[in-house]
Structure formats: C-alpha cells, structure tokens
Amino acid sequence: MDANPLLQRKTAQFTHLVTEGTHYEVGRALGAHHKNNSAMLSFLSSPFMGASPLTPYAADKAMESFERYCPGLNEEIQGFADETGVEAAHVVFYYSYFQAPGHCTQAAYRTGASGEQSGHICHMRNYDFGWEDETYNQLLLSTTRVKGKPAHTGFALQLFGRYDGMNEAGLTVTTTSGRIRPEMTGEGFIFPGVVRALLDQCTTAEEAVQLMRSMPVADYRNFLISDAQGNIALVETAGTEKEIQYHPATAASLSVSQLVLSANHYTLPSMQLHNQQVMENSWTRYDALRAALMDDNTSINPVEAMKAAAGREYPEGICCHHYSEGLGTLWSMVCDNTARELHICFGSPQLNGWRTFGFLDPAGMRVYEAVLPDKRSAEGFWTRPS
C-alpha cells in the first residue's frame, strides 16, 4: 500500500500579467485588471490577516518608508486607487512595513573554472504552501516594466510586493521562511516590500546588500541574492536582527564552483539561536538539495540540474505534494542570471511542464493551468524537536 496515498487533484489557475509605463500608469493598469474582482478589492482594502486598521500616523509612516527605500511605489498604489476607487492609505501592501507563511527551498550556484560554462550563475527556488483558496494567494506572475527602473519578473504578493524574482540586469532575489509563524513585533519591512525594493532599486548583489543593511527589516526570513556577475549573498533576518554572508565573484573564487542554499531554518553563526522548533522536513530538504547540486553534472548544465532538483520528490528531493497540510509545491523557478531567463513551472514539476519567461512579453494577461496532486505526508514529516 502506498505510504502517501493520493487524496485528490486540483487544477489551479496561474496568471501572468505584464504591465508597463510610469509607476502611476502601472498602478492604473493593475487596477483595470482587478477592478471587477470584488473579492480582490475587498482584500486589498481590508486590514491584513485580522490586524487592526492602520492609523493615519502608521499609514503615513509606511508611505514615508516606501518612498525612501522604494521610491515610486506610492505612485503605483495611487494609480491603482484612482482606477478602482480604493482608498490608497488602506491598501494592504502598506502592512509590508510594520506574513504570509510559506515553506520553501532555494539555492544559487556559480560554475567554476572546470565547468564547460565557467562563471555561469543560476538561482532556483521551490515555493511550497497549501491550497491557494485565500484571496491574498494570487498565483500571479508579474512582469513589470517601470520607466527608469530595471524591468523585473516575479510572483506577486499583496499585488505590489514580490515573493521572488529577477530583473533585467540579472539580479535575482528569493526568500524562505526562517521561522514558521513567528510573533511579529519589531518595526520595519517584511519580505514582500524588501524583495520589491531590491528588484526595483538594485542591479548587483553588492547594491542589494547595501540597501538591506540600511533598510529596517522586521521579519523572520532568509533572503538569497545573486547577480549576473556571479556574486551571491545570503541574508538571514530574525525580527530586527540580521546577518549577511557575501560571496564575491573574485578572480580566485571563480576558479571553483560556489553553492549557497537555504530552507526553513537558519545556517549563519549568529542566527543559530533563532532555530526554534525547526521542522524535520526543512533539514531533509536542505540536505537533499545540497546533494543534488553538488553533483558533477551541475557544472555542465546548471539550469537542467536545478530543474531536476526542483522536481525530485521528497525525501530524495524538495518537491512536495502535501497541499491540504500546508506544504505542496505551488511553483518552481530557475533563474539563469547569465542568460537573463526565468524558467518557471506552475504547480508540481512532476506533473507540469516548464515555461521560459523574459522581460519583453507584450503587455496584458495570460492564463495557465497546473495540476496539484494532494498526498498525505509520511509519519515524522512535521516532527519538531521538543
């Protein structure tokens, strides 16, 4: 008998939305696409996840912070508000300054001198969560071309924020939860606003690190950053604490391959004390991904190696199908920083194909369907140390 019996399959609908123009024009375009969706408008103008409404002071503080660290976002939200009639100060994205949980795995890999594509850098992630029935889980891939900013493609959160993405300069940013459902207390940005700021404002990992050093962050999150030059940074945050590990692409370092990865726990020295009740599956996914990408074939074709790793089922790999329990692969992404291409699989890579995206698709919306096969997890999957 199958230890992980198939419970049911669902067909999920993913959307790819391409917008362009000034921040304000992008906001108007977002509003035009969503203004007939009453559930979305209600979500975007309601307090986030049961929180109290923002006071006028708090809303002003959030707007001032976004203007400082991600200038133009306020104009984008204003454009959306003008198109839909939603009050700009009530837009839920402003709660990105004060968490949608997720269970994810990510890695950045740079080939060394012995590889056939020496210096080739790729960056991957699986985003795992439950059935996407809540309005805030939009399954929306957004390509945004704002005048004066690098175009970028990534999955949207709270419409204006990003789970992940790559911009046209080859800068890639992905995230994983460092701690599941922590108590949020500090003052600062949570990850959707951070990722959007990095994609909009930075073209290199060094610039991204500098911005993250200056930004107030109050999240329990691991940020993996890479660029087209081969630089890689891991930034781990726990509340208002952060540690940064930077791997520059120097002449010496380019002689060997470089792999940096994370799952749903902390790995940097000063952050170890924040590893509280880490799920057993996080350690297993971390080890499985490391083993897969340390294979000699990774340096020969890193894109295909990462696709294979993304689709290998847990516990041998990182692909999971426990959607009804809150941990199923909703999308996989392999960013080829060197080629400026995003290879994306909507849903589980075991049942759905890969598609390639860039930054030049025509404005508008396209819809894709994906199969999500639900299975019961094996005993011990959710075990946490006592």
Coordinates of C-alpha atoms in Angstrom, one line a residue:
M1 CA 0.0 0.0 0.0
D2 CA 1.3 3.5 -0.9
A3 CA 2.5 5.2 2.3
N4 CA 1.5 8.5 0.8
P5 CA -1.9 7.9 -0.9
L6 CA -3.2 10.4 -3.4
L7 CA -6.1 12.2 -1.8
Q8 CA -7.3 14.4 -4.7
R9 CA -6.1 16.6 -7.5
K10 CA -6.9 20.2 -8.1
T11 CA -6.4 22.3 -11.1
A12 CA -5.0 25.7 -10.2
Q13 CA -5.1 28.8 -12.4
F14 CA -2.0 30.9 -12.7
T15 CA -1.9 34.3 -14.3
H16 CA 1.0 36.1 -16.0
L17 CA 0.3 39.9 -16.0
V18 CA 2.6 42.3 -17.9
T19 CA 2.4 46.0 -17.1
E20 CA 4.5 48.9 -18.3
G21 CA 4.8 52.7 -18.1
T22 CA 5.4 55.0 -15.2
H23 CA 4.7 53.7 -11.7
Y24 CA 1.3 55.5 -11.8
E25 CA 0.5 54.0 -15.2
V26 CA 1.4 50.6 -13.9
G27 CA -0.9 51.1 -11.0
R28 CA -3.8 52.1 -13.3
A29 CA -3.2 49.0 -15.4
L30 CA -3.2 46.8 -12.2
G31 CA -6.5 48.5 -11.2
A32 CA -8.0 47.9 -14.6
H33 CA -7.2 44.2 -14.4
H34 CA -8.7 43.8 -10.9
K35 CA -11.4 46.4 -10.5
N36 CA -14.2 43.9 -11.4
N37 CA -12.9 41.4 -8.9
S38 CA -14.8 42.3 -5.7
A39 CA -13.0 39.7 -3.5
M40 CA -9.6 41.1 -4.5
L41 CA -10.7 44.7 -3.9
S42 CA -12.1 43.7 -0.6
F43 CA -8.8 42.0 0.4
L44 CA -6.7 44.9 -0.9
S45 CA -8.6 47.4 1.2
S46 CA -9.0 45.4 4.4
P47 CA -6.7 45.0 7.4
F48 CA -4.2 42.2 6.7
M49 CA -4.9 38.8 8.3
G50 CA -7.1 40.1 11.1
A51 CA -4.9 43.1 12.1
S52 CA -6.3 46.4 13.2
P53 CA -6.7 49.1 10.5
L54 CA -3.7 51.3 10.1
T55 CA -3.9 54.6 12.0
P56 CA -3.3 57.7 9.9
Y57 CA 0.1 58.1 11.6
A58 CA 1.0 54.5 10.8
A59 CA -0.1 54.8 7.2
D60 CA 1.9 58.0 6.8
K61 CA 5.0 56.2 8.3
A62 CA 4.6 53.3 5.9
M63 CA 4.3 55.6 2.9
E64 CA 7.3 57.6 4.0
S65 CA 9.4 54.4 4.4
F66 CA 8.4 53.1 1.0
E67 CA 9.3 56.5 -0.6
R68 CA 12.7 56.4 1.0
Y69 CA 13.6 52.7 0.2
C70 CA 11.5 52.0 -2.9
P71 CA 10.6 55.4 -4.5
G72 CA 7.6 55.2 -6.9
L73 CA 5.6 52.5 -5.1
N74 CA 3.3 55.1 -3.6
E75 CA 2.5 56.4 -7.1
E76 CA 1.8 52.9 -8.2
I77 CA -0.6 52.4 -5.4
Q78 CA -2.2 55.8 -6.0
G79 CA -2.7 54.8 -9.7
F80 CA -4.4 51.6 -8.5
A81 CA -6.6 53.6 -6.1
D82 CA -7.6 56.1 -8.7
E83 CA -8.6 53.3 -11.1
T84 CA -10.6 51.3 -8.5
G85 CA -11.9 53.8 -6.0
V86 CA -10.0 52.1 -3.2
E87 CA -8.5 54.5 -0.6
A88 CA -4.7 54.5 -1.2
A89 CA -3.9 54.6 2.5
H90 CA -6.0 51.5 3.1
V91 CA -4.1 49.3 0.6
V92 CA -3.0 46.2 2.3
F93 CA 0.5 46.4 0.9
Y94 CA 1.4 49.0 3.4
Y95 CA 1.3 46.3 6.0
S96 CA 4.6 45.2 4.5
Y97 CA 6.0 47.8 6.7
F98 CA 5.3 47.1 10.4
Q99 CA 3.3 37.4 6.6
A100 CA 2.1 35.1 4.5
P101 CA 3.8 31.9 5.7
G102 CA 5.5 29.5 3.3
H103 CA 7.7 26.5 3.3
C104 CA 10.4 27.0 0.6
T105 CA 13.8 25.9 -0.5
Q106 CA 16.3 27.9 -2.6
A107 CA 19.8 27.8 -4.0
A108 CA 22.3 29.9 -6.0
Y109 CA 25.0 28.1 -8.0
R110 CA 28.0 29.5 -9.9
T111 CA 30.1 27.2 -12.1
G112 CA 33.8 27.1 -11.5
A113 CA 36.8 27.1 -13.9
S114 CA 36.4 23.4 -14.5
G115 CA 32.9 23.6 -15.8
E116 CA 32.1 23.9 -19.5
Q117 CA 30.2 27.1 -18.8
S118 CA 32.7 28.6 -16.3
G119 CA 31.2 31.6 -14.4
H120 CA 27.6 30.6 -15.4
I121 CA 25.3 31.6 -12.5
C122 CA 21.8 30.2 -11.8
H123 CA 19.4 30.6 -9.0
M124 CA 16.5 28.4 -8.1
R125 CA 13.6 28.1 -5.6
N126 CA 10.6 26.0 -4.9
Y127 CA 7.7 27.8 -3.2
D128 CA 5.6 25.4 -1.1
F129 CA 2.4 26.2 0.7
G130 CA -1.2 24.9 0.8
W131 CA -4.2 25.1 -1.5
E132 CA -4.4 28.7 -2.8
D133 CA -8.0 29.4 -1.9
E134 CA -7.4 32.6 0.0
T135 CA -7.6 35.8 -1.9
Y136 CA -4.2 37.0 -0.9
N137 CA -2.7 33.9 -2.6
Q138 CA -3.0 35.2 -6.1
L139 CA -0.8 32.8 -8.1
L140 CA 0.2 35.9 -10.1
L141 CA 3.4 36.1 -12.1
S142 CA 4.1 39.7 -12.7
T143 CA 6.3 41.3 -15.3
T144 CA 6.7 45.0 -14.5
R145 CA 8.4 47.5 -16.8
V146 CA 8.5 50.8 -15.0
K147 CA 10.2 53.7 -16.7
G148 CA 13.6 54.5 -15.2
K149 CA 13.7 51.1 -13.3
P150 CA 15.0 47.7 -14.3
A151 CA 12.2 45.6 -15.7
H152 CA 11.6 42.5 -13.5
T153 CA 9.5 39.3 -13.4
G154 CA 8.5 37.6 -10.2
F155 CA 5.5 36.3 -8.3
A156 CA 3.4 39.0 -6.7
L157 CA 2.2 39.1 -3.1
Q158 CA -0.3 41.7 -1.9
L159 CA -0.3 42.7 -5.6
F160 CA 2.5 45.3 -5.3
G161 CA 5.0 43.1 -3.3
R162 CA 7.0 40.2 -4.5
Y163 CA 7.8 36.7 -3.2
D164 CA 10.7 36.4 -5.6
G165 CA 12.0 37.5 -9.0
M166 CA 14.8 38.5 -11.4
N167 CA 15.3 41.9 -13.0
E168 CA 16.7 42.6 -16.5
A169 CA 20.2 43.3 -15.0
G170 CA 20.3 39.7 -13.9
L171 CA 19.8 40.3 -10.2
T172 CA 17.7 37.5 -8.6
V173 CA 16.1 37.6 -5.1
T174 CA 14.3 34.7 -3.5
T175 CA 13.2 34.0 0.1
T176 CA 12.4 31.3 2.6
S177 CA 10.8 31.5 6.0
G178 CA 13.4 31.3 8.7
R179 CA 10.8 30.6 11.4
I180 CA 7.3 29.5 10.8
R181 CA 4.5 31.8 12.2
P182 CA 6.7 33.8 14.5
E183 CA 5.4 36.7 16.6
M184 CA 6.0 39.9 14.6
T185 CA 7.0 42.7 17.0
G186 CA 9.8 44.9 15.6
E187 CA 9.4 47.9 13.4
G188 CA 10.5 47.5 9.8
F189 CA 9.7 45.9 6.4
I190 CA 8.6 42.4 5.9
F191 CA 9.7 40.4 2.9
P192 CA 7.2 41.4 0.1
G193 CA 8.3 45.1 0.4
V194 CA 12.0 44.1 0.7
V195 CA 12.1 42.0 -2.4
R196 CA 10.2 44.6 -4.5
A197 CA 12.6 47.3 -3.3
L198 CA 15.7 45.2 -4.3
L199 CA 14.3 44.3 -7.7
D200 CA 13.4 47.9 -8.4
Q201 CA 16.4 49.6 -7.0
C202 CA 19.4 47.3 -7.5
T203 CA 21.3 45.7 -10.3
T204 CA 24.0 43.9 -8.4
A205 CA 24.2 41.7 -5.3
E206 CA 26.5 44.3 -3.7
E207 CA 23.9 47.1 -4.2
A208 CA 21.2 44.8 -2.8
V209 CA 23.3 44.1 0.3
Q210 CA 24.0 47.8 0.8
L211 CA 20.3 48.5 0.6
M212 CA 19.4 45.7 3.0
R213 CA 22.0 47.0 5.5
S214 CA 20.3 50.4 5.5
M215 CA 16.7 49.1 5.5
P216 CA 14.9 48.4 8.7
V217 CA 13.7 44.8 8.4
A218 CA 11.4 43.1 11.0
D219 CA 10.9 39.6 9.6
Y220 CA 12.0 36.1 10.1
R221 CA 13.2 35.4 6.6
N222 CA 16.2 34.2 4.6
F223 CA 17.0 36.3 1.5
L224 CA 19.1 34.7 -1.2
I225 CA 20.5 37.2 -3.7
S226 CA 22.7 36.7 -6.8
D227 CA 23.7 38.7 -9.9
A228 CA 24.9 38.2 -13.4
Q229 CA 28.5 38.8 -12.4
G230 CA 28.4 35.7 -10.1
N231 CA 28.2 37.5 -6.7
I232 CA 26.0 35.7 -4.2
A233 CA 24.7 36.9 -0.8
L234 CA 22.7 35.2 1.9
V235 CA 20.9 37.5 4.3
E236 CA 19.2 35.9 7.3
T237 CA 16.8 38.0 9.4
A238 CA 15.1 37.2 12.7
G239 CA 13.0 40.1 13.9
T240 CA 15.2 43.1 13.6
E241 CA 18.4 41.1 13.8
K242 CA 20.2 40.3 10.5
E243 CA 23.4 38.6 9.4
I244 CA 24.9 38.8 5.9
Q245 CA 27.2 36.4 4.2
Y246 CA 28.6 37.7 0.9
H247 CA 30.4 35.6 -1.7
P248 CA 32.1 38.0 -4.2
A249 CA 33.0 36.8 -7.6
T250 CA 36.7 37.5 -7.4
A251 CA 39.3 36.0 -9.7
A252 CA 40.3 33.5 -7.0
S253 CA 36.7 32.5 -6.2
L254 CA 35.8 32.0 -9.9
S255 CA 38.2 29.1 -10.1
V256 CA 35.8 26.9 -8.1
S257 CA 32.1 26.4 -8.1
Q258 CA 30.0 28.1 -5.4
L259 CA 26.8 26.8 -3.9
V260 CA 24.7 28.7 -1.4
L261 CA 21.3 27.5 -0.3
S262 CA 18.7 27.7 2.5
A263 CA 15.4 26.1 3.6
N264 CA 13.2 26.9 6.6
H265 CA 15.9 27.3 9.2
Y266 CA 18.9 29.5 9.9
T267 CA 22.5 28.5 8.9
L268 CA 24.7 31.6 9.7
P269 CA 26.5 31.6 13.0
S270 CA 24.9 34.4 14.9
M271 CA 21.4 33.3 13.8
Q272 CA 21.6 29.7 15.2
L273 CA 19.9 30.7 18.5
H274 CA 16.8 31.5 16.4
N275 CA 16.4 27.9 15.2
Q276 CA 13.4 27.1 17.5
Q277 CA 11.4 24.0 16.7
V278 CA 12.7 23.5 13.2
M279 CA 10.7 21.1 11.2
E280 CA 12.4 17.8 10.3
N281 CA 11.5 18.3 6.7
S282 CA 13.4 21.5 6.5
W283 CA 16.7 19.8 7.3
T284 CA 15.9 17.0 4.9
R285 CA 15.1 19.4 2.0
Y286 CA 18.3 21.3 2.7
D287 CA 20.4 18.2 2.6
A288 CA 18.6 16.8 -0.5
L289 CA 19.1 20.0 -2.4
R290 CA 22.8 20.2 -1.5
A291 CA 23.4 16.6 -2.5
A292 CA 21.6 17.2 -5.9
L293 CA 23.5 20.3 -6.8
M294 CA 26.9 19.1 -5.6
D295 CA 26.7 16.5 -8.4
D296 CA 29.4 16.9 -11.1
N297 CA 26.6 17.3 -13.8
T298 CA 25.5 20.6 -12.2
S299 CA 28.6 22.4 -13.5
I300 CA 27.9 21.1 -17.0
N301 CA 24.3 22.3 -17.3
P302 CA 23.2 24.1 -14.1
V303 CA 19.7 25.0 -15.5
E304 CA 18.8 21.4 -16.2
A305 CA 20.4 20.3 -12.9
M306 CA 18.3 22.7 -11.0
K307 CA 15.1 21.7 -12.8
A308 CA 15.8 18.1 -12.0
A309 CA 16.4 19.0 -8.3
A310 CA 13.2 21.0 -8.2
G311 CA 11.1 18.1 -9.5
R312 CA 12.6 15.3 -7.4
E313 CA 10.1 14.2 -4.8
Y314 CA 10.7 14.5 -1.1
P315 CA 12.6 13.0 0.8
E316 CA 15.1 12.3 -2.0
G317 CA 14.3 15.8 -3.3
I318 CA 12.5 19.0 -2.4
C319 CA 9.2 18.7 -4.4
C320 CA 6.3 18.1 -2.0
H321 CA 2.6 17.4 -2.6
H322 CA 1.0 17.9 0.8
Y323 CA -1.2 20.8 -0.2
S324 CA -4.0 20.1 2.2
E325 CA -1.5 20.1 5.1
G326 CA 0.1 23.3 4.0
L327 CA 3.2 22.2 2.2
G328 CA 2.9 21.5 -1.5
T329 CA 5.0 22.9 -4.4
L330 CA 3.0 25.7 -6.0
W331 CA 5.7 26.8 -8.3
S332 CA 9.4 26.2 -9.1
M333 CA 11.7 28.8 -10.6
V334 CA 15.1 28.5 -12.1
C335 CA 16.6 31.9 -13.0
D336 CA 19.5 31.9 -15.4
N337 CA 21.2 35.2 -14.4
T338 CA 23.7 34.9 -17.2
A339 CA 21.1 34.5 -20.0
R340 CA 18.5 36.7 -18.2
E341 CA 15.9 34.0 -18.5
L342 CA 13.4 32.6 -15.9
H343 CA 12.4 29.0 -16.3
I344 CA 9.1 28.5 -14.3
C345 CA 6.9 25.5 -13.6
F346 CA 3.4 26.3 -12.4
G347 CA 2.5 23.6 -9.9
S348 CA 4.4 20.4 -9.2
P349 CA 7.2 19.8 -11.7
Q350 CA 6.3 16.1 -11.6
L351 CA 3.0 16.8 -13.5
N352 CA 3.5 20.1 -15.2
G353 CA 5.9 21.4 -17.8
W354 CA 8.5 24.2 -17.6
R355 CA 8.0 27.6 -19.4
T356 CA 10.6 30.2 -20.2
F357 CA 9.9 33.9 -19.5
G358 CA 11.9 37.1 -20.0
F359 CA 11.2 40.8 -19.8
L360 CA 9.8 41.6 -23.3
D361 CA 6.4 39.9 -23.4
P362 CA 3.6 42.2 -24.7
A363 CA 1.5 44.0 -22.1
G364 CA -1.6 42.1 -21.0
M365 CA -2.7 39.0 -19.2
R366 CA -2.2 35.3 -20.0
V367 CA -3.6 32.4 -18.0
Y368 CA -2.0 29.0 -17.4
E369 CA -3.4 25.9 -15.6
A370 CA -1.5 23.5 -13.4
V371 CA -2.3 20.2 -11.7
L372 CA -1.7 20.0 -7.9
P373 CA -1.8 16.3 -6.7
D374 CA -2.5 16.1 -2.9
K375 CA -0.9 13.4 -0.9
R376 CA -0.8 12.6 2.8
S377 CA 2.6 13.2 4.4
A378 CA 4.6 10.3 5.9
E379 CA 5.0 9.9 9.6
G380 CA 7.6 12.2 11.1
F381 CA 7.3 14.8 8.3
W382 CA 6.2 17.5 10.6
T383 CA 8.3 16.5 13.6
R384 CA 9.9 19.3 15.5
P385 CA 12.4 18.9 18.3
S386 CA 11.0 19.2 21.8

